[in-house]
GROMACS .gro file of N, CA and C in nm:
model
  423
    1MET      N    1   3.313   6.212  -5.487
    1MET     CA    2   3.294   6.275  -5.357
    1MET      C    3   3.415   6.247  -5.269
    2ILE      N    4   3.460   6.348  -5.198
    2ILE     CA    5   3.571   6.334  -5.105
    2ILE      C    6   3.514   6.285  -4.973
    3GLY      N    7   3.559   6.170  -4.928
    3GLY     CA    8   3.507   6.114  -4.804
    3GLY      C    9   3.605   6.130  -4.689
    4LEU      N   10   3.563   6.082  -4.575
    4LEU     CA   11   3.650   6.083  -4.459
    4LEU      C   12   3.758   5.978  -4.474
    5PRO      N   13   3.873   5.997  -4.412
    5PRO     CA   14   3.978   5.896  -4.421
    5PRO      C   15   3.936   5.767  -4.353
    6THR      N   16   3.991   5.657  -4.403
    6THR     CA   17   3.966   5.526  -4.343
    6THR      C   18   4.062   5.507  -4.227
    7PRO      N   19   4.012   5.475  -4.107
    7PRO     CA   20   4.103   5.451  -3.995
    7PRO      C   21   4.200   5.338  -4.026
    8SER      N   22   4.322   5.355  -3.981
    8SER     CA   23   4.427   5.254  -3.994
    8SER      C   24   4.471   5.217  -3.853
    9PRO      N   25   4.553   5.113  -3.838
    9PRO     CA   26   4.603   5.081  -3.703
    9PRO      C   27   4.672   5.201  -3.637
   10LEU      N   28   4.737   5.285  -3.716
   10LEU     CA   29   4.807   5.402  -3.661
   10LEU      C   30   4.710   5.510  -3.614
   11THR      N   31   4.598   5.528  -3.685
   11THR     CA   32   4.505   5.636  -3.652
   11THR      C   33   4.385   5.591  -3.568
   12GLU      N   34   4.369   5.462  -3.547
   12GLU     CA   35   4.252   5.410  -3.475
   12GLU      C   36   4.233   5.473  -3.337
   13PRO      N   37   4.340   5.495  -3.257
   13PRO     CA   38   4.317   5.560  -3.126
   13PRO      C   39   4.253   5.698  -3.137
   14PHE      N   40   4.288   5.773  -3.241
   14PHE     CA   41   4.227   5.905  -3.261
   14PHE      C   42   4.077   5.891  -3.287
   15TRP      N   43   4.041   5.800  -3.379
   15TRP     CA   44   3.901   5.782  -3.415
   15TRP      C   45   3.821   5.720  -3.301
   16SER      N   46   3.881   5.631  -3.223
   16SER     CA   47   3.812   5.574  -3.106
   16SER      C   48   3.786   5.682  -3.002
   17GLY      N   49   3.886   5.767  -2.980
   17GLY     CA   50   3.866   5.879  -2.887
   17GLY      C   51   3.755   5.970  -2.934
   18ALA      N   52   3.755   6.004  -3.063
   18ALA     CA   53   3.652   6.092  -3.118
   18ALA      C   54   3.513   6.031  -3.100
   19ALA      N   55   3.501   5.900  -3.121
   19ALA     CA   56   3.370   5.834  -3.104
   19ALA      C   57   3.318   5.852  -2.962
   20ASP      N   58   3.411   5.864  -2.865
   20ASP     CA   59   3.375   5.885  -2.724
   20ASP      C   60   3.380   6.032  -2.683
   21ARG      N   61   3.388   6.122  -2.782
   21ARG     CA   62   3.395   6.266  -2.757
   21ARG      C   63   3.519   6.304  -2.675
   22GLN      N   64   3.630   6.238  -2.705
   22GLN     CA   65   3.757   6.270  -2.641
   22GLN      C   66   3.858   6.303  -2.750
   23LEU      N   67   3.913   6.423  -2.744
   23LEU     CA   68   4.015   6.464  -2.840
   23LEU      C   69   4.150   6.416  -2.789
   24VAL      N   70   4.217   6.332  -2.866
   24VAL     CA   71   4.345   6.276  -2.824
   24VAL      C   72   4.453   6.303  -2.928
   25ARG      N   73   4.578   6.302  -2.881
   25ARG     CA   74   4.693   6.317  -2.969
   25ARG      C   75   4.807   6.236  -2.909
   26GLN      N   76   4.909   6.208  -2.990
   26GLN     CA   77   5.026   6.136  -2.941
   26GLN      C   78   5.119   6.234  -2.870
   27VAL      N   79   5.184   6.183  -2.764
   27VAL     CA   80   5.287   6.258  -2.694
   27VAL      C   81   5.409   6.168  -2.681
   28CYS      N   82   5.527   6.222  -2.710
   28CYS     CA   83   5.651   6.145  -2.700
   28CYS      C   84   5.684   6.122  -2.553
   29ASP      N   85   5.706   5.996  -2.516
   29ASP     CA   86   5.741   5.961  -2.378
   29ASP      C   87   5.880   6.011  -2.340
   30ASP      N   88   5.967   6.032  -2.440
   30ASP     CA   89   6.105   6.070  -2.410
   30ASP      C   90   6.128   6.221  -2.406
   31CYS      N   91   6.072   6.295  -2.503
   31CYS     CA   92   6.100   6.439  -2.506
   31CYS      C   93   5.977   6.526  -2.482
   32GLY      N   94   5.857   6.466  -2.475
   32GLY     CA   95   5.735   6.540  -2.445
   32GLY      C   96   5.671   6.613  -2.562
   33THR      N   97   5.723   6.592  -2.684
   33THR     CA   98   5.665   6.657  -2.801
   33THR      C   99   5.524   6.606  -2.826
   34ASN      N  100   5.431   6.697  -2.854
   34ASN     CA  101   5.294   6.662  -2.892
   34ASN      C  102   5.291   6.642  -3.042
   35LEU      N  103   5.227   6.533  -3.087
   35LEU     CA  104   5.228   6.499  -3.229
   35LEU      C  105   5.086   6.490  -3.286
   36PHE      N  106   5.069   6.545  -3.402
   36PHE     CA  107   4.952   6.522  -3.484
   36PHE      C  108   4.990   6.570  -3.623
   37THR      N  109   4.982   6.490  -3.718
   37THR     CA  110   4.913   6.364  -3.739
   37THR      C  111   4.991   6.249  -3.677
   38PRO      N  112   4.920   6.134  -3.654
   38PRO     CA  113   4.985   6.020  -3.591
   38PRO      C  114   5.107   5.970  -3.669
   39ARG      N  115   5.209   5.930  -3.593
   39ARG     CA  116   5.334   5.883  -3.652
   39ARG      C  117   5.385   5.762  -3.575
   40ILE      N  118   5.483   5.694  -3.633
   40ILE     CA  119   5.542   5.579  -3.564
   40ILE      C  120   5.662   5.619  -3.482
   41ALA      N  121   5.715   5.739  -3.505
   41ALA     CA  122   5.830   5.787  -3.429
   41ALA      C  123   5.820   5.938  -3.413
   42CYS      N  124   5.877   5.989  -3.306
   42CYS     CA  125   5.876   6.132  -3.278
   42CYS      C  126   5.968   6.204  -3.377
   43PRO      N  127   5.919   6.309  -3.442
   43PRO     CA  128   6.004   6.383  -3.535
   43PRO      C  129   6.113   6.466  -3.465
   44ALA      N  130   6.097   6.490  -3.335
   44ALA     CA  131   6.195   6.571  -3.262
   44ALA      C  132   6.315   6.488  -3.215
   45CYS      N  133   6.287   6.363  -3.169
   45CYS     CA  134   6.397   6.283  -3.111
   45CYS      C  135   6.405   6.143  -3.168
   46GLN      N  136   6.318   6.107  -3.259
   46GLN     CA  137   6.312   5.977  -3.326
   46GLN      C  138   6.274   5.861  -3.233
   47SER      N  139   6.227   5.890  -3.113
   47SER     CA  140   6.182   5.785  -3.022
   47SER      C  141   6.055   5.721  -3.075
   48GLU      N  142   6.042   5.591  -3.057
   48GLU     CA  143   5.918   5.522  -3.091
   48GLU      C  144   5.826   5.509  -2.969
   49GLY      N  145   5.865   5.567  -2.858
   49GLY     CA  146   5.785   5.565  -2.736
   49GLY      C  147   5.682   5.676  -2.738
   50LEU      N  148   5.566   5.648  -2.797
   50LEU     CA  149   5.459   5.747  -2.809
   50LEU      C  150   5.335   5.697  -2.737
   51THR      N  151   5.270   5.786  -2.664
   51THR     CA  152   5.151   5.753  -2.588
   51THR      C  153   5.037   5.845  -2.631
   52TRP      N  154   4.916   5.788  -2.644
   52TRP     CA  155   4.799   5.869  -2.674
   52TRP      C  156   4.750   5.933  -2.546
   53GLN      N  157   4.732   6.066  -2.548
   53GLN     CA  158   4.684   6.139  -2.431
   53GLN      C  159   4.569   6.230  -2.470
   54ARG      N  160   4.482   6.251  -2.374
   54ARG     CA  161   4.364   6.336  -2.396
   54ARG      C  162   4.403   6.483  -2.397
   55SER      N  163   4.342   6.559  -2.485
   55SER     CA  164   4.360   6.704  -2.492
   55SER      C  165   4.245   6.771  -2.420
   56ASP      N  166   4.271   6.890  -2.367
   56ASP     CA  167   4.164   6.969  -2.306
   56ASP      C  168   4.071   7.026  -2.412
   57GLY      N  169   4.115   7.027  -2.540
   57GLY     CA  170   4.029   7.075  -2.647
   57GLY      C  171   4.015   7.226  -2.652
   58LEU      N  172   4.111   7.298  -2.597
   58LEU     CA  173   4.109   7.443  -2.599
   58LEU      C  174   4.222   7.492  -2.687
   59GLY      N  175   4.193   7.592  -2.771
   59GLY     CA  176   4.297   7.641  -2.859
   59GLY      C  177   4.265   7.777  -2.917
   60THR      N  178   4.346   7.811  -3.018
   60THR     CA  179   4.340   7.941  -3.083
   60THR      C  180   4.340   7.922  -3.234
   61VAL      N  181   4.258   7.999  -3.303
   61VAL     CA  182   4.260   7.993  -3.449
   61VAL      C  183   4.394   8.046  -3.497
   62TYR      N  184   4.470   7.959  -3.565
   62TYR     CA  185   4.602   7.994  -3.619
   62TYR      C  186   4.586   8.050  -3.761
   63SER      N  187   4.498   7.987  -3.838
   63SER     CA  188   4.471   8.027  -3.976
   63SER      C  189   4.331   7.976  -4.013
   64HIS      N  190   4.269   8.040  -4.110
   64HIS     CA  191   4.136   7.994  -4.151
   64HIS      C  192   4.102   8.043  -4.291
   65SER      N  193   4.003   7.979  -4.350
   65SER     CA  194   3.950   8.019  -4.480
   65SER      C  195   3.800   7.992  -4.480
   66VAL      N  196   3.725   8.083  -4.537
   66VAL     CA  197   3.581   8.064  -4.551
   66VAL      C  198   3.556   8.007  -4.690
   67VAL      N  199   3.492   7.890  -4.692
   67VAL     CA  200   3.460   7.823  -4.818
   67VAL      C  201   3.321   7.867  -4.862
   68HIS      N  202   3.313   7.923  -4.982
   68HIS     CA  203   3.186   7.971  -5.035
   68HIS      C  204   3.130   7.879  -5.143
   69ARG      N  205   3.211   7.785  -5.189
   69ARG     CA  206   3.166   7.690  -5.291
   69ARG      C  207   3.223   7.554  -5.256
   70SER      N  208   3.136   7.465  -5.210
   70SER     CA  209   3.179   7.332  -5.168
   70SER      C  210   3.238   7.255  -5.286
   71PRO      N  211   3.357   7.196  -5.269
   71PRO     CA  212   3.416   7.122  -5.380
   71PRO      C  213   3.337   6.998  -5.418
   72THR      N  214   3.255   6.947  -5.326
   72THR     CA  215   3.178   6.826  -5.353
   72THR      C  216   3.028   6.853  -5.366
   73GLY      N  217   2.984   6.971  -5.326
   73GLY     CA  218   2.843   7.005  -5.333
   73GLY      C  219   2.758   6.942  -5.224
   74ASP      N  220   2.820   6.872  -5.129
   74ASP     CA  221   2.743   6.804  -5.025
   74ASP      C  222   2.746   6.877  -4.890
   75ARG      N  223   2.799   6.997  -4.887
   75ARG     CA  224   2.804   7.075  -4.762
   75ARG      C  225   2.734   7.208  -4.784
   76ASP      N  226   2.666   7.254  -4.680
   76ASP     CA  227   2.607   7.387  -4.685
   76ASP      C  228   2.720   7.490  -4.679
   77VAL      N  229   2.709   7.593  -4.757
   77VAL     CA  230   2.809   7.699  -4.757
   77VAL      C  231   2.746   7.828  -4.709
   78PRO      N  232   2.822   7.919  -4.656
   78PRO     CA  233   2.966   7.910  -4.635
   78PRO      C  234   3.000   7.829  -4.510
   79TYR      N  235   3.123   7.776  -4.507
   79TYR     CA  236   3.174   7.710  -4.387
   79TYR      C  237   3.321   7.745  -4.370
   80VAL      N  238   3.372   7.725  -4.249
   80VAL     CA  239   3.508   7.766  -4.216
   80VAL      C  240   3.597   7.644  -4.199
   81VAL      N  241   3.707   7.643  -4.273
   81VAL     CA  242   3.814   7.545  -4.252
   81VAL      C  243   3.925   7.620  -4.180
   82ALA      N  244   3.977   7.561  -4.072
   82ALA     CA  245   4.076   7.632  -3.992
   82ALA      C  246   4.185   7.537  -3.942
   83ILE      N  247   4.298   7.597  -3.912
   83ILE     CA  248   4.401   7.527  -3.835
   83ILE      C  249   4.393   7.585  -3.696
   84VAL      N  250   4.371   7.497  -3.598
   84VAL     CA  251   4.361   7.538  -3.459
   84VAL      C  252   4.490   7.497  -3.389
   85ASP      N  253   4.551   7.591  -3.318
   85ASP     CA  254   4.670   7.567  -3.237
   85ASP      C  255   4.620   7.531  -3.097
   86LEU      N  256   4.627   7.401  -3.064
   86LEU     CA  257   4.579   7.355  -2.934
   86LEU      C  258   4.676   7.399  -2.824
   87ASP      N  259   4.623   7.423  -2.705
   87ASP     CA  260   4.702   7.475  -2.594
   87ASP      C  261   4.819   7.383  -2.555
   88GLU      N  262   4.807   7.254  -2.583
   88GLU     CA  263   4.915   7.161  -2.548
   88GLU      C  264   5.033   7.167  -2.646
   89GLY      N  265   5.018   7.242  -2.756
   89GLY     CA  266   5.129   7.258  -2.848
   89GLY      C  267   5.121   7.176  -2.975
   90TRP      N  268   5.002   7.150  -3.025
   90TRP     CA  269   4.986   7.078  -3.152
   90TRP      C  270   4.876   7.145  -3.233
   91HIS      N  271   4.872   7.116  -3.363
   91HIS     CA  272   4.777   7.178  -3.455
   91HIS      C  273   4.682   7.075  -3.512
   92LEU      N  274   4.561   7.119  -3.544
   92LEU     CA  275   4.460   7.032  -3.603
   92LEU      C  276   4.383   7.111  -3.708
   93MET      N  277   4.371   7.054  -3.829
   93MET     CA  278   4.284   7.114  -3.930
   93MET      C  279   4.142   7.069  -3.901
   94THR      N  280   4.048   7.162  -3.901
   94THR     CA  281   3.913   7.134  -3.855
   94THR      C  282   3.816   7.237  -3.913
   95ASN      N  283   3.694   7.236  -3.863
   95ASN     CA  284   3.595   7.337  -3.899
   95ASN      C  285   3.561   7.418  -3.776
   96ILE      N  286   3.531   7.547  -3.796
   96ILE     CA  287   3.479   7.633  -3.690
   96ILE      C  288   3.329   7.644  -3.715
   97VAL      N  289   3.251   7.612  -3.614
   97VAL     CA  290   3.105   7.609  -3.626
   97VAL      C  291   3.044   7.694  -3.514
   98GLY      N  292   2.913   7.716  -3.526
   98GLY     CA  293   2.841   7.784  -3.418
   98GLY      C  294   2.856   7.935  -3.418
   99CYS      N  295   2.897   7.991  -3.532
   99CYS     CA  296   2.909   8.137  -3.541
   99CYS      C  297   2.901   8.176  -3.688
  100ASP      N  298   2.888   8.305  -3.712
  100ASP     CA  299   2.891   8.358  -3.847
  100ASP      C  300   3.033   8.340  -3.901
  101PRO      N  301   3.051   8.273  -4.015
  101PRO     CA  302   3.186   8.254  -4.069
  101PRO      C  303   3.265   8.384  -4.084
  102ALA      N  304   3.199   8.494  -4.109
  102ALA     CA  305   3.268   8.623  -4.124
  102ALA      C  306   3.328   8.672  -3.993
  103GLU      N  307   3.284   8.617  -3.880
  103GLU     CA  308   3.335   8.660  -3.750
  103GLU      C  309   3.459   8.582  -3.704
  104VAL      N  310   3.494   8.475  -3.773
  104VAL     CA  311   3.611   8.396  -3.735
  104VAL      C  312   3.737   8.475  -3.770
  105HIS      N  313   3.834   8.476  -3.679
  105HIS     CA  314   3.957   8.550  -3.704
  105HIS      C  315   4.077   8.484  -3.633
  106ILE      N  316   4.194   8.513  -3.684
  106ILE     CA  317   4.318   8.464  -3.625
  106ILE      C  318   4.327   8.517  -3.483
  107GLY      N  319   4.368   8.429  -3.390
  107GLY     CA  320   4.378   8.466  -3.250
  107GLY      C  321   4.253   8.437  -3.169
  108GLN      N  322   4.146   8.398  -3.235
  108GLN     CA  323   4.019   8.371  -3.166
  108GLN      C  324   4.032   8.243  -3.084
  109ARG      N  325   3.987   8.247  -2.960
  109ARG     CA  326   3.988   8.129  -2.874
  109ARG      C  327   3.871   8.040  -2.910
  110VAL      N  328   3.896   7.909  -2.915
  110VAL     CA  329   3.794   7.812  -2.953
  110VAL      C  330   3.801   7.690  -2.861
  111THR      N  331   3.689   7.617  -2.858
  111THR     CA  332   3.674   7.498  -2.775
  111THR      C  333   3.621   7.385  -2.861
  112VAL      N  334   3.671   7.264  -2.838
  112VAL     CA  335   3.626   7.149  -2.917
  112VAL      C  336   3.477   7.123  -2.896
  113ALA      N  337   3.412   7.083  -3.004
  113ALA     CA  338   3.274   7.037  -3.004
  113ALA      C  339   3.275   6.914  -3.095
  114TRP      N  340   3.162   6.852  -3.114
  114TRP     CA  341   3.160   6.728  -3.192
  114TRP      C  342   3.048   6.731  -3.294
  115GLU      N  343   3.077   6.677  -3.412
  115GLU     CA  344   2.980   6.673  -3.521
  115GLU      C  345   2.982   6.532  -3.581
  116ASP      N  346   2.864   6.475  -3.596
  116ASP     CA  347   2.854   6.344  -3.660
  116ASP      C  348   2.837   6.364  -3.810
  117ARG      N  349   2.926   6.300  -3.888
  117ARG     CA  350   2.921   6.314  -4.033
  117ARG      C  351   2.962   6.182  -4.097
  118ASP      N  352   2.882   6.134  -4.188
  118ASP     CA  353   2.913   6.013  -4.264
  118ASP      C  354   2.945   5.894  -4.173
  119GLY      N  355   2.869   5.881  -4.064
  119GLY     CA  356   2.887   5.768  -3.975
  119GLY      C  357   3.005   5.777  -3.880
  120ARG      N  358   3.068   5.893  -3.872
  120ARG     CA  359   3.183   5.909  -3.784
  120ARG      C  360   3.170   6.040  -3.708
  121ARG      N  361   3.223   6.045  -3.588
  121ARG     CA  362   3.221   6.167  -3.507
  121ARG      C  363   3.351   6.242  -3.531
  122LEU      N  364   3.337   6.373  -3.561
  122LEU     CA  365   3.453   6.457  -3.592
  122LEU      C  366   3.467   6.571  -3.492
  123PRO      N  367   3.592   6.604  -3.456
  123PRO     CA  368   3.611   6.722  -3.373
  123PRO      C  369   3.598   6.848  -3.458
  124VAL      N  370   3.515   6.939  -3.413
  124VAL     CA  371   3.501   7.072  -3.471
  124VAL      C  372   3.520   7.169  -3.355
  125PHE      N  373   3.526   7.296  -3.384
  125PHE     CA  374   3.550   7.392  -3.276
  125PHE      C  375   3.448   7.505  -3.282
  126THR      N  376   3.414   7.558  -3.164
  126THR     CA  377   3.324   7.671  -3.151
  126THR      C  378   3.397   7.784  -3.078
  127PRO      N  379   3.359   7.908  -3.105
  127PRO     CA  380   3.422   8.018  -3.033
  127PRO      C  381   3.401   8.005  -2.882
  128THR      N  382   3.505   8.038  -2.807
  128THR     CA  383   3.497   8.039  -2.661
  128THR      C  384   3.451   8.179  -2.620
  129PRO      N  385   3.338   8.189  -2.551
  129PRO     CA  386   3.284   8.321  -2.517
  129PRO      C  387   3.380   8.404  -2.432
  130ASN      N  388   3.387   8.533  -2.465
  130ASN     CA  389   3.459   8.634  -2.386
  130ASN      C  390   3.609   8.613  -2.374
  131VAL      N  391   3.669   8.533  -2.461
  131VAL     CA  392   3.814   8.518  -2.459
  131VAL      C  393   3.862   8.532  -2.603
  132ASP      N  394   3.950   8.629  -2.626
  132ASP     CA  395   3.997   8.655  -2.761
  132ASP      C  396   4.138   8.711  -2.755
  133LEU      N  397   4.236   8.635  -2.801
  133LEU     CA  398   4.375   8.680  -2.794
  133LEU      C  399   4.405   8.794  -2.890
  134HIS      N  400   4.331   8.803  -3.002
  134HIS     CA  401   4.357   8.908  -3.101
  134HIS      C  402   4.308   9.045  -3.049
  135HIS      N  403   4.191   9.044  -2.987
  135HIS     CA  404   4.131   9.169  -2.942
  135HIS      C  405   4.151   9.195  -2.792
  136GLY      N  406   4.205   9.098  -2.718
  136GLY     CA  407   4.225   9.114  -2.575
  136GLY      C  408   4.123   9.037  -2.495
  137GLU      N  409   4.161   8.997  -2.376
  137GLU     CA  410   4.076   8.920  -2.287
  137GLU      C  411   3.943   8.990  -2.265
  138GLY      N  412   3.834   8.919  -2.289
  138GLY     CA  413   3.701   8.970  -2.264
  138GLY      C  414   3.651   9.069  -2.367
  139ALA      N  415   3.730   9.094  -2.471
  139ALA     CA  416   3.690   9.192  -2.572
  139ALA      C  417   3.586   9.131  -2.665
  140PRO      N  418   3.499   9.213  -2.720
  140PRO     CA  419   3.403   9.160  -2.817
  140PRO      C  420   3.477   9.110  -2.941
  141ALA      N  421   3.427   9.001  -2.997
  141ALA     CA  422   3.493   8.940  -3.114
  141ALA      C  423   3.472   9.021  -3.239
   0.00000   0.00000   0.00000
């Protein structure tokens, strides 16, 4: 069975934030680059001055796939795996929940939600009502 990653000293702030329903990411103190996954230095300027900051949890579906056959058999199918482009300028691989998987599309606006799984709280995303970059503001999804 594929399990959740084990928190490390580098990733602990992310998991602590998630436990408190706060989506956080690293931001470079020197150049302002938003980072995810956690790193010890900024890939843009090599600074080690990184600070964990809270995200608003608003973003856009950048890419997605509907899974019809769970690789482990422990998840209900179908489900959506997606890369969400957060408004602050970073990406997160996650699940889109709270809608028909067939309705998820690139450009769809989404908002962070939380799901408890295997003893840990995970950020997932739900469609943001009446906002859709692919079809236009206020357009039906």
